């Protein structure tokens, strides 16, 4: 497929980003290309997009590795990939029977070039930012801002790690937004 728009919205459903190319397995209004996201390759040429979005879709797919490899193939070098997904401690992660994966703030670290055991996939991404949304009460009390401080000050990564490893079941997460950059 010849692409004249710079953004791919994977699994867009009815909520396609205006101006983007929408790909979904169901031909809903606004979907430009009907294709099963569990069946790569997607019908686009290599290096077709500057931006790719997966908004509440990655947790539904059969293989995160295969989809991320396909995202890597479709993204131009430096392509920004935005992924929004529930945190595994949010009830919605477990209430939806179509969710196959229950992810945390480190689930996409696997694709970092320096990750120790990423030899099962050639796809590489740099983490640009990770925003963790918490339940409203923790936002009001400032804990959400504290956990997300490492986006501004990488030296305080231990705060997010401590929350993820020790506190997240008490101070529950809601959804996470990852922004990755395609490395080629």
GROMACS .gro file of N, CA and C in nm:
model
  552
    1UNK      N    1   0.085  -0.119   0.000
    1UNK     CA    2   0.000   0.000   0.000
    1UNK      C    3   0.088   0.124   0.000
    2UNK      N    4   0.059   0.218  -0.085
    2UNK     CA    5   0.132   0.344  -0.088
    2UNK      C    6   0.078   0.434   0.022
    3UNK      N    7   0.167   0.486   0.105
    3UNK     CA    8   0.125   0.564   0.221
    3UNK      C    9   0.163   0.710   0.199
    4UNK      N   10   0.065   0.799   0.209
    4UNK     CA   11   0.094   0.940   0.195
    4UNK      C   12   0.076   1.016   0.327
    5UNK      N   13   0.044   0.944   0.433
    5UNK     CA   14   0.030   1.006   0.564
    5UNK      C   15   0.139   0.952   0.655
    6UNK      N   16   0.187   1.032   0.745
    6UNK     CA   17   0.307   0.999   0.821
    6UNK      C   18   0.281   0.917   0.947
    7UNK      N   19   0.155   0.903   0.990
    7UNK     CA   20   0.124   0.836   1.116
    7UNK      C   21   0.040   0.711   1.091
    8UNK      N   22   0.078   0.601   1.156
    8UNK     CA   23   0.002   0.476   1.152
    8UNK      C   24  -0.062   0.457   1.288
    9UNK      N   25  -0.192   0.436   1.289
    9UNK     CA   26  -0.267   0.412   1.413
    9UNK      C   27  -0.310   0.265   1.413
   10UNK      N   28  -0.231   0.180   1.480
   10UNK     CA   29  -0.256   0.035   1.484
   10UNK      C   30  -0.365   0.002   1.584
   11UNK      N   31  -0.463  -0.075   1.540
   11UNK     CA   32  -0.573  -0.111   1.628
   11UNK      C   33  -0.657   0.009   1.665
   12UNK      N   34  -0.677   0.098   1.570
   12UNK     CA   35  -0.742   0.226   1.598
   12UNK      C   36  -0.888   0.214   1.636
   13UNK      N   37  -0.956   0.109   1.591
   13UNK     CA   38  -1.098   0.097   1.619
   13UNK      C   39  -1.172   0.220   1.570
   14UNK      N   40  -1.264   0.271   1.651
   14UNK     CA   41  -1.342   0.390   1.616
   14UNK      C   42  -1.270   0.520   1.652
   15UNK      N   43  -1.153   0.509   1.714
   15UNK     CA   44  -1.085   0.627   1.769
   15UNK      C   45  -0.958   0.663   1.694
   16UNK      N   46  -0.962   0.654   1.563
   16UNK     CA   47  -0.843   0.683   1.483
   16UNK      C   48  -0.802   0.829   1.499
   17UNK      N   49  -0.671   0.850   1.511
   17UNK     CA   50  -0.617   0.985   1.515
   17UNK      C   51  -0.645   1.053   1.381
   18UNK      N   52  -0.705   1.172   1.382
   18UNK     CA   53  -0.733   1.240   1.254
   18UNK      C   54  -0.606   1.256   1.170
   19UNK      N   55  -0.618   1.221   1.042
   19UNK     CA   56  -0.505   1.233   0.951
   19UNK      C   57  -0.414   1.112   0.946
   20UNK      N   58  -0.432   1.019   1.038
   20UNK     CA   59  -0.348   0.899   1.041
   20UNK      C   60  -0.404   0.792   0.950
   21UNK      N   61  -0.322   0.693   0.921
   21UNK     CA   62  -0.368   0.573   0.853
   21UNK      C   63  -0.412   0.477   0.963
   22UNK      N   64  -0.538   0.437   0.961
   22UNK     CA   65  -0.592   0.348   1.064
   22UNK      C   66  -0.595   0.204   1.017
   23UNK      N   67  -0.533   0.116   1.096
   23UNK     CA   68  -0.533  -0.027   1.064
   23UNK      C   69  -0.598  -0.100   1.180
   24UNK      N   70  -0.697  -0.182   1.149
   24UNK     CA   71  -0.765  -0.261   1.253
   24UNK      C   72  -0.815  -0.389   1.188
   25UNK      N   73  -0.843  -0.488   1.270
   25UNK     CA   74  -0.891  -0.616   1.215
   25UNK      C   75  -1.040  -0.614   1.184
   26UNK      N   76  -1.109  -0.510   1.230
   26UNK     CA   77  -1.252  -0.494   1.206
   26UNK      C   78  -1.272  -0.367   1.123
   27UNK      N   79  -1.354  -0.376   1.020
   27UNK     CA   80  -1.377  -0.263   0.931
   27UNK      C   81  -1.474  -0.161   0.986
   28UNK      N   82  -1.440  -0.100   1.096
   28UNK     CA   83  -1.525   0.003   1.156
   28UNK      C   84  -1.511   0.134   1.079
   29UNK      N   85  -1.602   0.226   1.103
   29UNK     CA   86  -1.594   0.357   1.040
   29UNK      C   87  -1.461   0.424   1.080
   30UNK      N   88  -1.389   0.474   0.980
   30UNK     CA   89  -1.261   0.538   1.005
   30UNK      C   90  -1.141   0.448   0.983
   31UNK      N   91  -1.162   0.318   0.983
   31UNK     CA   92  -1.052   0.224   0.959
   31UNK      C   93  -1.019   0.227   0.810
   32UNK      N   94  -0.893   0.253   0.779
   32UNK     CA   95  -0.850   0.262   0.638
   32UNK      C   96  -0.810   0.126   0.582
   33UNK      N   97  -0.747   0.044   0.666
   33UNK     CA   98  -0.696  -0.086   0.621
   33UNK      C   99  -0.744  -0.192   0.719
   34UNK      N  100  -0.810  -0.293   0.669
   34UNK     CA  101  -0.854  -0.404   0.753
   34UNK      C  102  -0.750  -0.515   0.741
   35UNK      N  103  -0.692  -0.549   0.856
   35UNK     CA  104  -0.588  -0.652   0.860
   35UNK      C  105  -0.578  -0.702   1.003
   36UNK      N  106  -0.560  -0.831   1.020
   36UNK     CA  107  -0.544  -0.891   1.152
   36UNK      C  108  -0.406  -0.859   1.205
   37UNK      N  109  -0.398  -0.785   1.317
   37UNK     CA  110  -0.270  -0.745   1.374
   37UNK      C  111  -0.191  -0.863   1.428
   38UNK      N  112  -0.254  -0.978   1.440
   38UNK     CA  113  -0.182  -1.099   1.481
   38UNK      C  114  -0.118  -1.171   1.363
   39UNK      N  115  -0.132  -1.115   1.243
   39UNK     CA  116  -0.081  -1.178   1.121
   39UNK      C  117   0.014  -1.085   1.046
   40UNK      N  118   0.136  -1.065   1.098
   40UNK     CA  119   0.231  -0.986   1.019
   40UNK      C  120   0.273  -1.065   0.896
   41UNK      N  121   0.317  -1.000   0.791
   41UNK     CA  122   0.344  -0.856   0.783
   41UNK      C  123   0.217  -0.776   0.754
   42UNK      N  124   0.219  -0.652   0.802
   42UNK     CA  125   0.111  -0.560   0.773
   42UNK      C  126   0.133  -0.506   0.631
   43UNK      N  127   0.026  -0.465   0.563
   43UNK     CA  128   0.037  -0.431   0.420
   43UNK      C  129   0.096  -0.292   0.391
   44UNK      N  130   0.217  -0.269   0.441
   44UNK     CA  131   0.288  -0.143   0.416
   44UNK      C  132   0.434  -0.175   0.389
   45UNK      N  133   0.500  -0.088   0.316
   45UNK     CA  134   0.642  -0.105   0.285
   45UNK      C  135   0.728  -0.073   0.408
   46UNK      N  136   0.849  -0.124   0.409
   46UNK     CA  137   0.946  -0.091   0.513
   46UNK      C  138   0.962   0.061   0.522
   47UNK      N  139   0.990   0.109   0.643
   47UNK     CA  140   1.022   0.251   0.665
   47UNK      C  141   0.915   0.347   0.612
   48UNK      N  142   0.789   0.314   0.635
   48UNK     CA  143   0.678   0.394   0.581
   48UNK      C  144   0.633   0.508   0.672
   49UNK      N  145   0.659   0.502   0.803
   49UNK     CA  146   0.594   0.596   0.894
   49UNK      C  147   0.692   0.670   0.984
   50UNK      N  148   0.655   0.795   1.014
   50UNK     CA  149   0.730   0.878   1.109
   50UNK      C  150   0.680   0.858   1.252
   51UNK      N  151   0.552   0.822   1.263
   51UNK     CA  152   0.491   0.800   1.395
   51UNK      C  153   0.401   0.677   1.386
   52UNK      N  154   0.401   0.599   1.495
   52UNK     CA  155   0.313   0.482   1.504
   52UNK      C  156   0.250   0.483   1.643
   53UNK      N  157   0.119   0.460   1.648
   53UNK     CA  158   0.047   0.458   1.775
   53UNK      C  159  -0.017   0.322   1.798
   54UNK      N  160  -0.009   0.274   1.921
   54UNK     CA  161  -0.080   0.153   1.965
   54UNK      C  162  -0.149   0.191   2.096
   55UNK      N  163  -0.273   0.235   2.088
   55UNK     CA  164  -0.343   0.287   2.205
   55UNK      C  165  -0.441   0.179   2.253
   56UNK      N  166  -0.409   0.121   2.366
   56UNK     CA  167  -0.489   0.013   2.425
   56UNK      C  168  -0.512  -0.101   2.326
   57UNK      N  169  -0.402  -0.146   2.263
   57UNK     CA  170  -0.412  -0.258   2.169
   57UNK      C  171  -0.307  -0.365   2.197
   58UNK      N  172  -0.186  -0.328   2.242
   58UNK     CA  173  -0.077  -0.426   2.254
   58UNK      C  174  -0.112  -0.539   2.351
   59UNK      N  175  -0.191  -0.510   2.453
   59UNK     CA  176  -0.227  -0.610   2.553
   59UNK      C  177  -0.323  -0.715   2.497
   60UNK      N  178  -0.381  -0.689   2.380
   60UNK     CA  179  -0.476  -0.782   2.318
   60UNK      C  180  -0.411  -0.878   2.219
   61UNK      N  181  -0.288  -0.852   2.178
   61UNK     CA  182  -0.227  -0.924   2.067
   61UNK      C  183  -0.157  -1.052   2.112
   62UNK      N  184  -0.146  -1.146   2.020
   62UNK     CA  185  -0.088  -1.277   2.052
   62UNK      C  186   0.059  -1.270   2.087
   63UNK      N  187   0.137  -1.190   2.013
   63UNK     CA  188   0.281  -1.184   2.034
   63UNK      C  189   0.331  -1.041   2.033
   64UNK      N  190   0.371  -0.993   2.147
   64UNK     CA  191   0.428  -0.859   2.155
   64UNK      C  192   0.556  -0.853   2.073
   65UNK      N  193   0.637  -0.957   2.076
   65UNK     CA  194   0.761  -0.958   1.999
   65UNK      C  195   0.735  -0.941   1.850
   66UNK      N  196   0.642  -1.018   1.795
   66UNK     CA  197   0.615  -1.009   1.651
   66UNK      C  198   0.560  -0.871   1.613
   67UNK      N  199   0.473  -0.817   1.696
   67UNK     CA  200   0.415  -0.686   1.665
   67UNK      C  201   0.522  -0.578   1.674
   68UNK      N  202   0.607  -0.584   1.775
   68UNK     CA  203   0.712  -0.483   1.788
   68UNK      C  204   0.814  -0.495   1.674
   69UNK      N  205   0.839  -0.616   1.628
   69UNK     CA  206   0.927  -0.632   1.512
   69UNK      C  207   0.863  -0.570   1.388
   70UNK      N  208   0.733  -0.584   1.375
   70UNK     CA  209   0.662  -0.526   1.261
   70UNK      C  210   0.659  -0.373   1.274
   71UNK      N  211   0.638  -0.323   1.393
   71UNK     CA  212   0.643  -0.178   1.416
   71UNK      C  213   0.782  -0.125   1.379
   72UNK      N  214   0.885  -0.198   1.418
   72UNK     CA  215   1.022  -0.160   1.386
   72UNK      C  216   1.042  -0.157   1.234
   73UNK      N  217   0.991  -0.256   1.165
   73UNK     CA  218   1.005  -0.263   1.019
   73UNK      C  219   0.935  -0.144   0.952
   74UNK      N  220   0.817  -0.108   1.000
   74UNK     CA  221   0.737  -0.003   0.937
   74UNK      C  222   0.785   0.137   0.970
   75UNK      N  223   0.851   0.154   1.083
   75UNK     CA  224   0.895   0.287   1.124
   75UNK      C  225   1.023   0.328   1.054
   76UNK      N  226   1.026   0.454   1.014
   76UNK     CA  227   1.149   0.510   0.961
   76UNK      C  228   1.250   0.521   1.076
   77UNK      N  229   1.379   0.531   1.048
   77UNK     CA  230   1.474   0.555   1.156
   77UNK      C  231   1.434   0.680   1.234
   78UNK      N  232   1.428   0.668   1.365
   78UNK     CA  233   1.386   0.779   1.449
   78UNK      C  234   1.236   0.791   1.468
   79UNK      N  235   1.159   0.703   1.406
   79UNK     CA  236   1.013   0.702   1.421
   79UNK      C  237   0.975   0.700   1.568
   80UNK      N  238   0.877   0.782   1.605
   80UNK     CA  239   0.826   0.782   1.743
   80UNK      C  240   0.709   0.686   1.753
   81UNK      N  241   0.719   0.594   1.847
   81UNK     CA  242   0.616   0.493   1.870
   81UNK      C  243   0.553   0.522   2.006
   82UNK      N  244   0.423   0.543   2.009
   82UNK     CA  245   0.351   0.568   2.134
   82UNK      C  246   0.266   0.446   2.165
   83UNK      N  247   0.286   0.391   2.285
   83UNK     CA  248   0.210   0.275   2.330
   83UNK      C  249   0.142   0.312   2.461
   84UNK      N  250   0.011   0.294   2.466
   84UNK     CA  251  -0.067   0.315   2.589
   84UNK      C  252  -0.129   0.181   2.624
   85UNK      N  253  -0.112   0.140   2.749
   85UNK     CA  254  -0.162   0.009   2.794
   85UNK      C  255  -0.189   0.015   2.944
   86UNK      N  256  -0.280  -0.067   2.995
   86UNK     CA  257  -0.302  -0.067   3.140
   86UNK      C  258  -0.181  -0.121   3.215
   87UNK      N  259  -0.160  -0.069   3.334
   87UNK     CA  260  -0.061  -0.128   3.424
   87UNK      C  261  -0.121  -0.256   3.481
   88UNK      N  262  -0.039  -0.356   3.507
   88UNK     CA  263  -0.091  -0.485   3.553
   88UNK      C  264  -0.166  -0.479   3.685
   89UNK      N  265  -0.147  -0.371   3.764
   89UNK     CA  266  -0.220  -0.361   3.891
   89UNK      C  267  -0.356  -0.294   3.877
   90UNK      N  268  -0.388  -0.246   3.759
   90UNK     CA  269  -0.519  -0.185   3.738
   90UNK      C  270  -0.622  -0.295   3.712
   91UNK      N  271  -0.737  -0.283   3.771
   91UNK     CA  272  -0.841  -0.385   3.756
   91UNK      C  273  -0.879  -0.407   3.610
   92UNK      N  274  -0.876  -0.302   3.529
   92UNK     CA  275  -0.915  -0.318   3.388
   92UNK      C  276  -0.821  -0.413   3.315
   93UNK      N  277  -0.697  -0.424   3.360
   93UNK     CA  278  -0.603  -0.517   3.298
   93UNK      C  279  -0.655  -0.660   3.309
   94UNK      N  280  -0.725  -0.690   3.415
   94UNK     CA  281  -0.773  -0.826   3.441
   94UNK      C  282  -0.921  -0.845   3.410
   95UNK      N  283  -0.999  -0.738   3.401
   95UNK     CA  284  -1.143  -0.751   3.379
   95UNK      C  285  -1.178  -0.781   3.234
   96UNK      N  286  -1.094  -0.737   3.142
   96UNK     CA  287  -1.123  -0.756   3.000
   96UNK      C  288  -1.072  -0.894   2.958
   97UNK      N  289  -1.160  -0.987   2.923
   97UNK     CA  290  -1.116  -1.123   2.889
   97UNK      C  291  -1.036  -1.131   2.759
   98UNK      N  292  -1.031  -1.022   2.682
   98UNK     CA  293  -0.950  -1.024   2.559
   98UNK      C  294  -0.806  -0.980   2.584
   99UNK      N  295  -0.774  -0.940   2.708
   99UNK     CA  296  -0.636  -0.903   2.740
   99UNK      C  297  -0.552  -1.030   2.756
  100UNK      N  298  -0.445  -1.040   2.679
  100UNK     CA  299  -0.354  -1.153   2.686
  100UNK      C  300  -0.233  -1.122   2.772
  101UNK      N  301  -0.198  -0.994   2.784
  101UNK     CA  302  -0.076  -0.951   2.852
  101UNK      C  303  -0.109  -0.851   2.962
  102UNK      N  304  -0.038  -0.860   3.071
  102UNK     CA  305  -0.053  -0.769   3.185
  102UNK      C  306   0.085  -0.712   3.210
  103UNK      N  307   0.105  -0.589   3.169
  103UNK     CA  308   0.237  -0.530   3.155
  103UNK      C  309   0.272  -0.437   3.271
  104UNK      N  310   0.403  -0.410   3.282
  104UNK     CA  311   0.448  -0.314   3.382
  104UNK      C  312   0.540  -0.211   3.315
  105UNK      N  313   0.595  -0.124   3.395
  105UNK     CA  314   0.676  -0.013   3.344
  105UNK      C  315   0.805  -0.054   3.278
  106UNK      N  316   0.843  -0.179   3.290
  106UNK     CA  317   0.968  -0.227   3.231
  106UNK      C  318   0.944  -0.323   3.114
  107UNK      N  319   0.822  -0.343   3.074
  107UNK     CA  320   0.791  -0.442   2.971
  107UNK      C  321   0.856  -0.414   2.837
  108UNK      N  322   0.886  -0.288   2.806
  108UNK     CA  323   0.947  -0.257   2.678
  108UNK      C  324   1.098  -0.232   2.688
  109UNK      N  325   1.152  -0.249   2.807
  109UNK     CA  326   1.298  -0.240   2.826
  109UNK      C  327   1.369  -0.348   2.746
  110UNK      N  328   1.300  -0.455   2.720
  110UNK     CA  329   1.355  -0.567   2.644
  110UNK      C  330   1.414  -0.522   2.511
  111UNK      N  331   1.356  -0.421   2.450
  111UNK     CA  332   1.397  -0.377   2.317
  111UNK      C  333   1.511  -0.275   2.320
  112UNK      N  334   1.556  -0.237   2.439
  112UNK     CA  335   1.669  -0.146   2.453
  112UNK      C  336   1.796  -0.216   2.407
  113UNK      N  337   1.883  -0.149   2.331
  113UNK     CA  338   2.005  -0.215   2.282
  113UNK      C  339   2.095  -0.270   2.393
  114UNK      N  340   2.086  -0.214   2.513
  114UNK     CA  341   2.172  -0.258   2.623
  114UNK      C  342   2.110  -0.365   2.713
  115UNK      N  343   1.988  -0.406   2.682
  115UNK     CA  344   1.921  -0.507   2.765
  115UNK      C  345   1.995  -0.640   2.752
  116UNK      N  346   2.014  -0.709   2.863
  116UNK     CA  347   2.100  -0.828   2.867
  116UNK      C  348   2.051  -0.947   2.786
  117UNK      N  349   1.922  -0.970   2.782
  117UNK     CA  350   1.873  -1.093   2.718
  117UNK      C  351   1.778  -1.066   2.602
  118UNK      N  352   1.809  -0.965   2.522
  118UNK     CA  353   1.719  -0.932   2.412
  118UNK      C  354   1.759  -0.999   2.281
  119UNK      N  355   1.815  -1.116   2.289
  119UNK     CA  356   1.861  -1.185   2.169
  119UNK      C  357   1.751  -1.261   2.096
  120UNK      N  358   1.628  -1.255   2.140
  120UNK     CA  359   1.519  -1.323   2.070
  120UNK      C  360   1.453  -1.236   1.964
  121UNK      N  361   1.493  -1.111   1.956
  121UNK     CA  362   1.435  -1.020   1.859
  121UNK      C  363   1.540  -0.920   1.813
  122UNK      N  364   1.544  -0.890   1.683
  122UNK     CA  365   1.638  -0.789   1.634
  122UNK      C  366   1.584  -0.646   1.647
  123UNK      N  367   1.457  -0.628   1.680
  123UNK     CA  368   1.398  -0.494   1.689
  123UNK      C  369   1.457  -0.418   1.806
  124UNK      N  370   1.501  -0.294   1.780
  124UNK     CA  371   1.559  -0.211   1.885
  124UNK      C  372   1.490  -0.075   1.888
  125UNK      N  373   1.461  -0.033   2.012
  125UNK     CA  374   1.397   0.095   2.037
  125UNK      C  375   1.467   0.161   2.154
  126UNK      N  376   1.471   0.293   2.152
  126UNK     CA  377   1.519   0.371   2.267
  126UNK      C  378   1.397   0.425   2.339
  127UNK      N  379   1.395   0.410   2.471
  127UNK     CA  380   1.286   0.466   2.550
  127UNK      C  381   1.305   0.617   2.560
  128UNK      N  382   1.211   0.692   2.506
  128UNK     CA  383   1.216   0.838   2.512
  128UNK      C  384   1.152   0.884   2.642
  129UNK      N  385   1.035   0.826   2.674
  129UNK     CA  386   0.969   0.860   2.800
  129UNK      C  387   0.871   0.750   2.838
  130UNK      N  388   0.840   0.747   2.967
  130UNK     CA  389   0.742   0.654   3.021
  130UNK      C  390   0.663   0.730   3.126
  131UNK      N  391   0.534   0.740   3.105
  131UNK     CA  392   0.449   0.810   3.201
  131UNK      C  393   0.357   0.708   3.266
  132UNK      N  394   0.362   0.702   3.398
  132UNK     CA  395   0.277   0.612   3.475
  132UNK      C  396   0.164   0.693   3.535
  133UNK      N  397   0.041   0.658   3.500
  133UNK     CA  398  -0.074   0.721   3.562
  133UNK      C  399  -0.116   0.637   3.681
  134UNK      N  400  -0.146   0.703   3.792
  134UNK     CA  401  -0.192   0.634   3.912
  134UNK      C  402  -0.339   0.667   3.938
  135UNK      N  403  -0.398   0.598   4.033
  135UNK     CA  404  -0.534   0.628   4.075
  135UNK      C  405  -0.541   0.773   4.122
  136UNK      N  406  -0.657   0.834   4.110
  136UNK     CA  407  -0.675   0.977   4.136
  136UNK      C  408  -0.621   1.023   4.271
  137UNK      N  409  -0.643   0.948   4.374
  137UNK     CA  410  -0.598   0.990   4.508
  137UNK      C  411  -0.447   1.008   4.512
  138UNK      N  412  -0.373   0.922   4.441
  138UNK     CA  413  -0.226   0.931   4.443
  138UNK      C  414  -0.178   1.045   4.354
  139UNK      N  415  -0.257   1.080   4.252
  139UNK     CA  416  -0.224   1.198   4.172
  139UNK      C  417  -0.231   1.323   4.259
  140UNK      N  418  -0.343   1.335   4.331
  140UNK     CA  419  -0.366   1.453   4.415
  140UNK      C  420  -0.257   1.467   4.521
  141UNK      N  421  -0.212   1.356   4.574
  141UNK     CA  422  -0.109   1.360   4.678
  141UNK      C  423   0.033   1.375   4.622
  142UNK      N  424   0.046   1.382   4.491
  142UNK     CA  425   0.176   1.408   4.431
  142UNK      C  426   0.262   1.286   4.405
  143UNK      N  427   0.211   1.166   4.436
  143UNK     CA  428   0.293   1.046   4.416
  143UNK      C  429   0.313   1.014   4.268
  144UNK      N  430   0.214   1.043   4.187
  144UNK     CA  431   0.230   1.019   4.044
  144UNK      C  432   0.344   1.103   3.988
  145UNK      N  433   0.350   1.229   4.026
  145UNK     CA  434   0.459   1.317   3.979
  145UNK      C  435   0.594   1.265   4.027
  146UNK      N  436   0.601   1.215   4.147
  146UNK     CA  437   0.725   1.162   4.202
  146UNK      C  438   0.773   1.040   4.123
  147UNK      N  439   0.681   0.950   4.093
  147UNK     CA  440   0.716   0.829   4.018
  147UNK      C  441   0.763   0.862   3.877
  148UNK      N  442   0.709   0.968   3.819
  148UNK     CA  443   0.743   1.005   3.681
  148UNK      C  444   0.860   1.103   3.672
  149UNK      N  445   0.922   1.136   3.783
  149UNK     CA  446   1.035   1.229   3.784
  149UNK      C  447   1.152   1.183   3.698
  150UNK      N  448   1.168   1.053   3.680
  150UNK     CA  449   1.283   1.004   3.605
  150UNK      C  450   1.280   1.045   3.458
  151UNK      N  451   1.165   1.090   3.407
  151UNK     CA  452   1.161   1.143   3.271
  151UNK      C  453   1.241   1.274   3.262
  152UNK      N  454   1.243   1.351   3.371
  152UNK     CA  455   1.319   1.477   3.375
  152UNK      C  456   1.458   1.459   3.433
  153UNK      N  457   1.468   1.371   3.532
  153UNK     CA  458   1.594   1.351   3.603
  153UNK      C  459   1.626   1.202   3.608
  154UNK      N  460   1.697   1.151   3.508
  154UNK     CA  461   1.726   1.006   3.502
  154UNK      C  462   1.794   0.951   3.628
  155UNK      N  463   1.861   1.035   3.703
  155UNK     CA  464   1.930   0.988   3.823
  155UNK      C  465   1.835   0.936   3.930
  156UNK      N  466   1.706   0.970   3.920
  156UNK     CA  467   1.610   0.925   4.023
  156UNK      C  468   1.528   0.806   3.975
  157UNK      N  469   1.582   0.725   3.885
  157UNK     CA  470   1.510   0.606   3.836
  157UNK      C  471   1.474   0.510   3.949
  158UNK      N  472   1.548   0.516   4.056
  158UNK     CA  473   1.522   0.426   4.168
  158UNK      C  474   1.383   0.445   4.226
  159UNK      N  475   1.323   0.564   4.211
  159UNK     CA  476   1.189   0.590   4.265
  159UNK      C  477   1.087   0.504   4.190
  160UNK      N  478   1.093   0.507   4.057
  160UNK     CA  479   1.000   0.425   3.978
  160UNK      C  480   1.024   0.277   4.006
  161UNK      N  481   1.150   0.238   4.012
  161UNK     CA  482   1.182   0.097   4.036
  161UNK      C  483   1.129   0.052   4.174
  162UNK      N  484   1.144   0.136   4.275
  162UNK     CA  485   1.095   0.102   4.409
  162UNK      C  486   0.942   0.089   4.407
  163UNK      N  487   0.874   0.183   4.338
  163UNK     CA  488   0.729   0.174   4.329
  163UNK      C  489   0.689   0.045   4.256
  164UNK      N  490   0.754   0.019   4.141
  164UNK     CA  491   0.718  -0.096   4.058
  164UNK      C  492   0.742  -0.228   4.133
  165UNK      N  493   0.849  -0.238   4.209
  165UNK     CA  494   0.885  -0.363   4.274
  165UNK      C  495   0.824  -0.382   4.412
  166UNK      N  496   0.787  -0.272   4.479
  166UNK     CA  497   0.743  -0.286   4.618
  166UNK      C  498   0.609  -0.222   4.651
  167UNK      N  499   0.572  -0.114   4.583
  167UNK     CA  500   0.454  -0.039   4.626
  167UNK      C  501   0.334  -0.045   4.531
  168UNK      N  502   0.353  -0.096   4.411
  168UNK     CA  503   0.246  -0.083   4.310
  168UNK      C  504   0.118  -0.157   4.347
  169UNK      N  505   0.125  -0.256   4.433
  169UNK     CA  506   0.001  -0.325   4.471
  169UNK      C  507  -0.076  -0.248   4.578
  170UNK      N  508  -0.007  -0.158   4.647
  170UNK     CA  509  -0.075  -0.070   4.743
  170UNK      C  510  -0.117   0.061   4.678
  171UNK      N  511  -0.026   0.119   4.599
  171UNK     CA  512  -0.050   0.244   4.529
  171UNK      C  513  -0.066   0.209   4.381
  172UNK      N  514  -0.183   0.157   4.348
  172UNK     CA  515  -0.207   0.096   4.216
  172UNK      C  516  -0.182   0.189   4.099
  173UNK      N  517  -0.130   0.128   3.992
  173UNK     CA  518  -0.116   0.199   3.866
  173UNK      C  519  -0.246   0.193   3.788
  174UNK      N  520  -0.262   0.283   3.695
  174UNK     CA  521  -0.376   0.281   3.603
  174UNK      C  522  -0.323   0.245   3.464
  175UNK      N  523  -0.291   0.344   3.385
  175UNK     CA  524  -0.238   0.316   3.252
  175UNK      C  525  -0.099   0.376   3.238
  176UNK      N  526  -0.025   0.321   3.141
  176UNK     CA  527   0.111   0.366   3.115
  176UNK      C  528   0.119   0.414   2.971
  177UNK      N  529   0.198   0.517   2.950
  177UNK     CA  530   0.226   0.565   2.815
  177UNK      C  531   0.376   0.558   2.793
  178UNK      N  532   0.415   0.482   2.693
  178UNK     CA  533   0.554   0.469   2.654
  178UNK      C  534   0.574   0.543   2.522
  179UNK      N  535   0.681   0.618   2.512
  179UNK     CA  536   0.722   0.675   2.384
  179UNK      C  537   0.859   0.615   2.353
  180UNK      N  538   0.865   0.545   2.242
  180UNK     CA  539   0.988   0.478   2.199
  180UNK      C  540   1.034   0.539   2.067
  181UNK      N  541   1.163   0.526   2.041
  181UNK     CA  542   1.220   0.572   1.915
  181UNK      C  543   1.279   0.452   1.843
  182UNK      N  544   1.243   0.435   1.716
  182UNK     CA  545   1.295   0.325   1.636
  182UNK      C  546   1.443   0.348   1.609
  183UNK      N  547   1.524   0.245   1.641
  183UNK     CA  548   1.667   0.251   1.614
  183UNK      C  549   1.699   0.158   1.498
  184UNK      N  550   1.764   0.211   1.396
  184UNK     CA  551   1.802   0.128   1.280
  184UNK      C  552   1.945   0.159   1.243
   0.00000   0.00000   0.00000
